[in-house]
């Protein structure tokens, strides 16, 4: 059973933007393997992260909306954490510290309704399907990170940039075993299909049939790419969160770039507004690669 209404109600929520690209290109931090979570453990890094999230709290206040604080833990899973020198115990510590950081941000910002989400990323590359199809293997793989979040009292787990239904099913199963709500956000290519070639509809309906999350989202794709997935079906009412890229480039082109493509803000806002009639349950809006607080403010109609 899904629990979207009891978690989100009829509220609207601001969430953050392209954390990693903002830290790397705008704030001058090195991010080995595109991992932001190690910054939590340094004074300068933690301060920069808190300042980053404060900007989105200000947008929420200006918009009269709630706030979803999503932990900087997209790479804090076993395979990626090991590549930046973290073992299982150190990874657990970092995931818990990320929730504590979000709790500090929540405590000092007077946003009426604030939810904390523990962010899970894909086991493999967020732009490329790894071809894995074992649901139980995926559940076991992600269970440690999810349990860390559950233990620290997150409001829900948000799995982002997921490239196929099998991993999504495993993540949902792990969240149900830990007793924590869960949202699944897929990424799509320029044709609106997932990196594994399935349609967004196929992926959502398959996951719903095996292990339904509380809601779905789409992230790391421009709205002009996301709209290609829509066919008017009832499945679109399962999408409650959008975190679009600023750029209209393909994932392959973005991977190859050495400078940040911040996109056309006017096109970003107008094309996202064009998606709204297709998404009757859309409640959470933020950004992904190439976006910062100015993009998210624009998406909420806030002038900066």
mmCIF file of C-alpha atoms in Angstrom:
data_model
loop_
_atom_site.group_PDB
_atom_site.id
_atom_site.type_symbol
_atom_site.label_atom_id
_atom_site.label_comp_id
_atom_site.label_asym_id
_atom_site.label_seq_id
_atom_site.Cartn_x
_atom_site.Cartn_y
_atom_site.Cartn_z
ATOM 1 C CA UNK A 1 0.000 0.000 0.000
ATOM 2 C CA UNK A 2 1.338 3.424 -0.905
ATOM 3 C CA UNK A 3 1.190 6.376 1.456
ATOM 4 C CA UNK A 4 1.626 9.487 -0.696
ATOM 5 C CA UNK A 5 -1.226 11.493 0.805
ATOM 6 C CA UNK A 6 -0.270 10.913 4.438
ATOM 7 C CA UNK A 7 3.326 11.990 3.735
ATOM 8 C CA UNK A 8 2.817 14.867 1.311
ATOM 9 C CA UNK A 9 -0.864 15.653 1.847
ATOM 10 C CA UNK A 10 -2.056 18.375 -0.504
ATOM 11 C CA UNK A 11 1.132 20.347 0.033
ATOM 12 C CA UNK A 12 3.661 21.733 -2.421
ATOM 13 C CA UNK A 13 7.334 21.263 -1.647
ATOM 14 C CA UNK A 14 10.534 22.903 -2.834
ATOM 15 C CA UNK A 15 13.578 20.685 -2.999
ATOM 16 C CA UNK A 16 17.153 21.441 -3.967
ATOM 17 C CA UNK A 17 18.969 21.588 -7.292
ATOM 18 C CA UNK A 18 21.999 20.012 -8.904
ATOM 19 C CA UNK A 19 24.011 19.541 -5.731
ATOM 20 C CA UNK A 20 27.079 17.934 -7.245
ATOM 21 C CA UNK A 21 27.369 20.267 -10.234
ATOM 22 C CA UNK A 22 26.821 23.290 -7.983
ATOM 23 C CA UNK A 23 29.536 22.165 -5.560
ATOM 24 C CA UNK A 24 31.959 21.305 -8.353
ATOM 25 C CA UNK A 25 31.503 24.195 -10.785
ATOM 26 C CA UNK A 26 30.090 27.021 -8.651
ATOM 27 C CA UNK A 27 31.681 26.422 -5.237
ATOM 28 C CA UNK A 28 35.056 24.990 -6.230
ATOM 29 C CA UNK A 29 34.973 21.636 -4.448
ATOM 30 C CA UNK A 30 36.675 18.545 -5.816
ATOM 31 C CA UNK A 31 34.257 15.608 -5.944
ATOM 32 C CA UNK A 32 36.055 12.331 -6.666
ATOM 33 C CA UNK A 33 33.645 9.937 -8.406
ATOM 34 C CA UNK A 34 31.050 12.760 -8.250
ATOM 35 C CA UNK A 35 30.563 11.968 -4.550
ATOM 36 C CA UNK A 36 29.394 14.823 -2.318
ATOM 37 C CA UNK A 37 28.937 12.889 0.906
ATOM 38 C CA UNK A 38 32.602 13.040 2.090
ATOM 39 C CA UNK A 39 32.186 16.820 2.482
ATOM 40 C CA UNK A 40 29.920 16.160 5.470
ATOM 41 C CA UNK A 41 32.961 15.117 7.495
ATOM 42 C CA UNK A 42 34.976 18.335 7.110
ATOM 43 C CA UNK A 43 34.145 21.688 8.659
ATOM 44 C CA UNK A 44 34.386 23.572 5.352
ATOM 45 C CA UNK A 45 32.400 20.932 3.507
ATOM 46 C CA UNK A 46 29.630 20.722 6.081
ATOM 47 C CA UNK A 47 29.394 24.518 6.207
ATOM 48 C CA UNK A 48 29.118 24.717 2.412
ATOM 49 C CA UNK A 49 26.420 22.045 2.378
ATOM 50 C CA UNK A 50 24.388 23.797 5.056
ATOM 51 C CA UNK A 51 24.672 27.096 3.170
ATOM 52 C CA UNK A 52 23.585 25.349 -0.024
ATOM 53 C CA UNK A 53 20.438 23.887 1.555
ATOM 54 C CA UNK A 54 19.631 27.182 3.308
ATOM 55 C CA UNK A 55 19.151 28.768 -0.126
ATOM 56 C CA UNK A 56 16.319 26.375 -0.911
ATOM 57 C CA UNK A 57 14.724 26.954 2.477
ATOM 58 C CA UNK A 58 14.567 30.633 1.560
ATOM 59 C CA UNK A 59 12.839 29.763 -1.727
ATOM 60 C CA UNK A 60 10.287 27.639 0.137
ATOM 61 C CA UNK A 61 9.540 30.529 2.491
ATOM 62 C CA UNK A 62 9.156 32.951 -0.412
ATOM 63 C CA UNK A 63 6.884 30.523 -2.268
ATOM 64 C CA UNK A 64 4.779 29.705 0.777
ATOM 65 C CA UNK A 65 5.612 26.059 0.215
ATOM 66 C CA UNK A 66 7.028 23.205 2.250
ATOM 67 C CA UNK A 67 10.617 21.988 1.959
ATOM 68 C CA UNK A 68 12.108 18.580 1.226
ATOM 69 C CA UNK A 69 15.724 18.291 2.374
ATOM 70 C CA UNK A 70 17.369 15.453 0.426
ATOM 71 C CA UNK A 71 20.642 14.145 1.841
ATOM 72 C CA UNK A 72 23.875 14.488 -0.203
ATOM 73 C CA UNK A 73 24.277 10.699 -0.312
ATOM 74 C CA UNK A 74 23.618 9.771 -3.937
ATOM 75 C CA UNK A 75 27.050 8.051 -4.091
ATOM 76 C CA UNK A 76 27.067 6.713 -0.509
ATOM 77 C CA UNK A 77 26.466 3.062 -1.407
ATOM 78 C CA UNK A 78 28.993 0.211 -1.145
ATOM 79 C CA UNK A 79 30.496 0.236 -4.654
ATOM 80 C CA UNK A 80 30.861 3.996 -5.008
ATOM 81 C CA UNK A 81 31.840 4.615 -1.371
ATOM 82 C CA UNK A 82 34.652 2.075 -1.671
ATOM 83 C CA UNK A 83 36.017 3.999 -4.655
ATOM 84 C CA UNK A 84 36.503 7.073 -2.456
ATOM 85 C CA UNK A 85 38.056 5.060 0.369
ATOM 86 C CA UNK A 86 35.083 4.280 2.622
ATOM 87 C CA UNK A 87 34.461 0.850 4.104
ATOM 88 C CA UNK A 88 31.037 -0.304 5.293
ATOM 89 C CA UNK A 89 31.344 1.162 8.789
ATOM 90 C CA UNK A 90 32.553 4.503 7.443
ATOM 91 C CA UNK A 91 29.750 4.559 4.874
ATOM 92 C CA UNK A 92 27.204 3.951 7.621
ATOM 93 C CA UNK A 93 28.668 6.815 9.645
ATOM 94 C CA UNK A 94 28.510 9.177 6.667
ATOM 95 C CA UNK A 95 24.903 8.320 5.836
ATOM 96 C CA UNK A 96 23.852 8.925 9.436
ATOM 97 C CA UNK A 97 25.818 12.175 9.565
ATOM 98 C CA UNK A 98 24.024 13.328 6.423
ATOM 99 C CA UNK A 99 20.665 12.947 8.148
ATOM 100 C CA UNK A 100 21.986 14.869 11.167
ATOM 101 C CA UNK A 101 23.099 17.679 8.848
ATOM 102 C CA UNK A 102 19.606 17.862 7.348
ATOM 103 C CA UNK A 103 18.150 17.955 10.857
ATOM 104 C CA UNK A 104 20.337 20.982 11.653
ATOM 105 C CA UNK A 105 19.203 22.761 8.498
ATOM 106 C CA UNK A 106 15.591 21.988 9.333
ATOM 107 C CA UNK A 107 15.953 23.270 12.899
ATOM 108 C CA UNK A 108 17.316 26.677 11.933
ATOM 109 C CA UNK A 109 14.988 27.425 9.001
ATOM 110 C CA UNK A 110 11.427 28.403 9.828
ATOM 111 C CA UNK A 111 9.754 26.500 6.996
ATOM 112 C CA UNK A 112 6.343 25.284 8.135
ATOM 113 C CA UNK A 113 6.443 21.779 6.694
ATOM 114 C CA UNK A 114 9.892 20.253 6.224
ATOM 115 C CA UNK A 115 10.537 16.627 5.303
ATOM 116 C CA UNK A 116 13.916 14.884 5.323
ATOM 117 C CA UNK A 117 14.626 12.330 2.595
ATOM 118 C CA UNK A 118 17.504 9.880 2.608
ATOM 119 C CA UNK A 119 18.858 9.802 -0.937
ATOM 120 C CA UNK A 120 19.854 6.498 -2.546
ATOM 121 C CA UNK A 121 21.612 6.415 -5.903
ATOM 122 C CA UNK A 122 21.963 3.585 -8.395
ATOM 123 C CA UNK A 123 24.514 0.853 -7.889
ATOM 124 C CA UNK A 124 25.980 1.607 -11.296
ATOM 125 C CA UNK A 125 26.256 4.733 -13.404
ATOM 126 C CA UNK A 126 23.223 6.980 -13.270
ATOM 127 C CA UNK A 127 23.220 7.358 -17.043
ATOM 128 C CA UNK A 128 23.835 3.763 -18.109
ATOM 129 C CA UNK A 129 21.816 0.635 -17.381
ATOM 130 C CA UNK A 130 23.951 -2.048 -15.736
ATOM 131 C CA UNK A 131 21.651 -4.831 -16.970
ATOM 132 C CA UNK A 132 21.108 -6.351 -13.527
ATOM 133 C CA UNK A 133 17.693 -7.962 -13.059
ATOM 134 C CA UNK A 134 17.880 -9.668 -9.653
ATOM 135 C CA UNK A 135 15.449 -7.873 -7.362
ATOM 136 C CA UNK A 136 16.628 -9.626 -4.195
ATOM 137 C CA UNK A 137 20.257 -8.822 -4.964
ATOM 138 C CA UNK A 138 19.326 -5.149 -5.353
ATOM 139 C CA UNK A 139 17.395 -5.211 -2.074
ATOM 140 C CA UNK A 140 20.351 -6.691 -0.225
ATOM 141 C CA UNK A 141 22.808 -4.304 -1.843
ATOM 142 C CA UNK A 142 20.920 -1.160 -0.824
ATOM 143 C CA UNK A 143 19.704 -2.398 2.558
ATOM 144 C CA UNK A 144 22.570 -1.056 4.685
ATOM 145 C CA UNK A 145 22.214 2.510 3.470
ATOM 146 C CA UNK A 146 18.424 2.363 3.785
ATOM 147 C CA UNK A 147 18.627 0.962 7.321
ATOM 148 C CA UNK A 148 20.973 3.792 8.319
ATOM 149 C CA UNK A 149 18.374 6.282 7.116
ATOM 150 C CA UNK A 150 15.520 4.458 8.829
ATOM 151 C CA UNK A 151 17.435 4.342 12.109
ATOM 152 C CA UNK A 152 17.995 8.105 11.981
ATOM 153 C CA UNK A 153 14.326 8.860 11.389
ATOM 154 C CA UNK A 154 14.085 10.128 7.814
ATOM 155 C CA UNK A 155 10.585 10.857 6.575
ATOM 156 C CA UNK A 156 11.191 8.818 3.430
ATOM 157 C CA UNK A 157 13.891 7.365 1.214
ATOM 158 C CA UNK A 158 14.262 8.805 -2.278
ATOM 159 C CA UNK A 159 16.066 6.673 -4.858
ATOM 160 C CA UNK A 160 17.181 8.927 -7.714
ATOM 161 C CA UNK A 161 18.521 8.453 -11.235
ATOM 162 C CA UNK A 162 17.393 4.838 -11.318
ATOM 163 C CA UNK A 163 17.892 3.308 -14.738
ATOM 164 C CA UNK A 164 15.690 0.207 -14.644
ATOM 165 C CA UNK A 165 12.713 -1.387 -12.918
ATOM 166 C CA UNK A 166 14.579 -4.298 -11.303
ATOM 167 C CA UNK A 167 16.777 -2.121 -9.098
ATOM 168 C CA UNK A 168 13.758 -0.005 -8.215
ATOM 169 C CA UNK A 169 11.835 -3.072 -7.048
ATOM 170 C CA UNK A 170 14.774 -4.137 -4.886
ATOM 171 C CA UNK A 171 15.036 -0.693 -3.294
ATOM 172 C CA UNK A 172 11.330 -0.651 -2.484
ATOM 173 C CA UNK A 173 11.592 -4.112 -0.916
ATOM 174 C CA UNK A 174 14.516 -2.995 1.234
ATOM 175 C CA UNK A 175 12.608 0.086 2.370
ATOM 176 C CA UNK A 176 9.532 -1.963 3.257
ATOM 177 C CA UNK A 177 11.730 -4.322 5.282
ATOM 178 C CA UNK A 178 13.136 -1.315 7.167
ATOM 179 C CA UNK A 179 9.715 0.241 7.653
ATOM 180 C CA UNK A 180 10.453 3.501 5.850
ATOM 181 C CA UNK A 181 8.399 5.132 3.039
ATOM 182 C CA UNK A 182 10.057 5.302 -0.369
ATOM 183 C CA UNK A 183 9.926 7.248 -3.615
ATOM 184 C CA UNK A 184 11.553 6.091 -6.863
ATOM 185 C CA UNK A 185 12.793 8.568 -9.476
ATOM 186 C CA UNK A 186 13.797 7.248 -12.859
ATOM 187 C CA UNK A 187 15.944 9.092 -15.351
ATOM 188 C CA UNK A 188 15.114 9.186 -19.061
ATOM 189 C CA UNK A 189 16.954 9.863 -22.282
ATOM 190 C CA UNK A 190 15.989 12.464 -24.895
ATOM 191 C CA UNK A 191 13.306 10.118 -26.259
ATOM 192 C CA UNK A 192 11.628 9.732 -22.856
ATOM 193 C CA UNK A 193 12.843 6.144 -22.400
ATOM 194 C CA UNK A 194 14.934 4.841 -19.539
ATOM 195 C CA UNK A 195 18.594 3.980 -20.221
ATOM 196 C CA UNK A 196 17.606 0.295 -20.380
ATOM 197 C CA UNK A 197 15.256 1.074 -23.285
ATOM 198 C CA UNK A 198 11.960 0.648 -21.431
ATOM 199 C CA UNK A 199 9.305 3.318 -21.514
ATOM 200 C CA UNK A 200 8.592 5.295 -18.372
ATOM 201 C CA UNK A 201 5.119 3.812 -18.353
ATOM 202 C CA UNK A 202 6.474 0.263 -18.556
ATOM 203 C CA UNK A 203 8.907 0.895 -15.711
ATOM 204 C CA UNK A 204 6.342 2.477 -13.407
ATOM 205 C CA UNK A 205 3.684 -0.137 -14.076
ATOM 206 C CA UNK A 206 6.154 -2.988 -13.589
ATOM 207 C CA UNK A 207 7.431 -1.640 -10.283
ATOM 208 C CA UNK A 208 3.880 -0.947 -9.106
ATOM 209 C CA UNK A 209 2.906 -4.530 -9.921
ATOM 210 C CA UNK A 210 5.780 -6.040 -7.906
ATOM 211 C CA UNK A 211 6.550 -3.612 -5.086
ATOM 212 C CA UNK A 212 4.779 -0.271 -5.268
ATOM 213 C CA UNK A 213 6.634 2.730 -3.830
ATOM 214 C CA UNK A 214 4.777 5.606 -2.221
ATOM 215 C CA UNK A 215 5.264 7.694 -5.365
ATOM 216 C CA UNK A 216 7.495 8.109 -8.391
ATOM 217 C CA UNK A 217 9.551 10.967 -9.753
ATOM 218 C CA UNK A 218 11.763 11.785 -12.708
ATOM 219 C CA UNK A 219 15.162 13.414 -12.363
ATOM 220 C CA UNK A 220 18.274 14.232 -14.380
ATOM 221 C CA UNK A 221 16.444 14.923 -17.654
ATOM 222 C CA UNK A 222 15.221 18.146 -19.253
ATOM 223 C CA UNK A 223 11.419 18.647 -19.308
ATOM 224 C CA UNK A 224 11.476 18.531 -23.120
ATOM 225 C CA UNK A 225 12.813 14.990 -22.812
ATOM 226 C CA UNK A 226 10.418 13.943 -20.050
ATOM 227 C CA UNK A 227 7.348 14.992 -22.018
ATOM 228 C CA UNK A 228 8.233 12.449 -24.698
ATOM 229 C CA UNK A 229 7.298 9.717 -22.202
ATOM 230 C CA UNK A 230 3.734 10.874 -21.643
ATOM 231 C CA UNK A 231 0.792 9.182 -23.318
ATOM 232 C CA UNK A 232 -2.081 10.429 -21.161
ATOM 233 C CA UNK A 233 -2.379 7.203 -19.149
ATOM 234 C CA UNK A 234 -3.486 6.992 -15.523
ATOM 235 C CA UNK A 235 0.066 5.938 -14.580
ATOM 236 C CA UNK A 236 1.111 9.597 -14.833
ATOM 237 C CA UNK A 237 -0.802 10.294 -11.609
ATOM 238 C CA UNK A 238 1.842 8.234 -9.793
ATOM 239 C CA UNK A 239 4.499 10.912 -10.473
ATOM 240 C CA UNK A 240 4.803 13.385 -7.588
ATOM 241 C CA UNK A 241 8.329 14.773 -7.987
ATOM 242 C CA UNK A 242 10.339 16.394 -10.767
ATOM 243 C CA UNK A 243 14.005 17.363 -10.605
ATOM 244 C CA UNK A 244 14.940 18.336 -14.177
ATOM 245 C CA UNK A 245 18.326 19.092 -15.687
ATOM 246 C CA UNK A 246 19.037 22.616 -16.882
ATOM 247 C CA UNK A 247 20.576 21.381 -20.137
ATOM 248 C CA UNK A 248 18.866 19.870 -23.158
ATOM 249 C CA UNK A 249 21.998 17.871 -23.992
ATOM 250 C CA UNK A 250 22.039 14.085 -23.916
ATOM 251 C CA UNK A 251 23.505 12.244 -20.951
ATOM 252 C CA UNK A 252 26.463 11.223 -23.110
ATOM 253 C CA UNK A 253 27.126 14.834 -24.085
ATOM 254 C CA UNK A 254 26.851 16.007 -20.484
ATOM 255 C CA UNK A 255 29.319 13.348 -19.357
ATOM 256 C CA UNK A 256 31.867 14.638 -21.858
ATOM 257 C CA UNK A 257 31.574 18.327 -20.931
ATOM 258 C CA UNK A 258 34.294 20.126 -18.985
ATOM 259 C CA UNK A 259 32.256 23.292 -18.410
ATOM 260 C CA UNK A 260 28.827 23.570 -16.836
ATOM 261 C CA UNK A 261 25.819 23.928 -19.121
ATOM 262 C CA UNK A 262 23.346 26.001 -17.100
ATOM 263 C CA UNK A 263 20.786 25.890 -19.886
ATOM 264 C CA UNK A 264 18.089 28.368 -20.856
ATOM 265 C CA UNK A 265 16.128 29.253 -17.714
ATOM 266 C CA UNK A 266 13.159 30.490 -19.733
ATOM 267 C CA UNK A 267 12.937 27.214 -21.621
ATOM 268 C CA UNK A 268 13.372 25.233 -18.414
ATOM 269 C CA UNK A 269 10.501 26.975 -16.666
ATOM 270 C CA UNK A 270 8.141 27.061 -19.644
ATOM 271 C CA UNK A 271 8.742 23.410 -20.522
ATOM 272 C CA UNK A 272 8.261 22.300 -16.921
ATOM 273 C CA UNK A 273 5.055 24.342 -16.722
ATOM 274 C CA UNK A 274 3.905 22.470 -19.829
ATOM 275 C CA UNK A 275 4.316 19.189 -17.920
ATOM 276 C CA UNK A 276 2.087 20.200 -15.015
ATOM 277 C CA UNK A 277 -1.269 19.414 -16.705
ATOM 278 C CA UNK A 278 0.013 15.874 -17.307
ATOM 279 C CA UNK A 279 0.901 15.361 -13.642
ATOM 280 C CA UNK A 280 -2.110 15.846 -11.350
ATOM 281 C CA UNK A 281 -0.178 14.673 -8.263
ATOM 282 C CA UNK A 282 2.965 16.742 -8.786
ATOM 283 C CA UNK A 283 3.970 18.054 -5.357
ATOM 284 C CA UNK A 284 7.786 18.329 -5.187
ATOM 285 C CA UNK A 285 9.806 20.447 -7.633
ATOM 286 C CA UNK A 286 13.546 21.076 -7.634
ATOM 287 C CA UNK A 287 16.419 20.670 -10.053
ATOM 288 C CA UNK A 288 19.217 18.330 -11.056
ATOM 289 C CA UNK A 289 22.453 18.660 -13.051
ATOM 290 C CA UNK A 290 23.327 22.210 -14.041
ATOM 291 C CA UNK A 291 20.716 23.833 -11.815
ATOM 292 C CA UNK A 292 21.306 25.908 -8.714
ATOM 293 C CA UNK A 293 19.036 27.897 -6.421
ATOM 294 C CA UNK A 294 18.391 30.509 -9.112
ATOM 295 C CA UNK A 295 16.935 27.862 -11.434
ATOM 296 C CA UNK A 296 14.771 26.384 -8.695
ATOM 297 C CA UNK A 297 13.581 29.857 -7.697
ATOM 298 C CA UNK A 298 12.558 30.455 -11.315
ATOM 299 C CA UNK A 299 10.656 27.164 -11.393
ATOM 300 C CA UNK A 300 8.696 28.444 -8.393
ATOM 301 C CA UNK A 301 8.122 31.883 -9.900
ATOM 302 C CA UNK A 302 10.478 33.590 -7.449
ATOM 303 C CA UNK A 303 12.646 36.420 -8.743
ATOM 304 C CA UNK A 304 16.191 36.500 -7.403
#
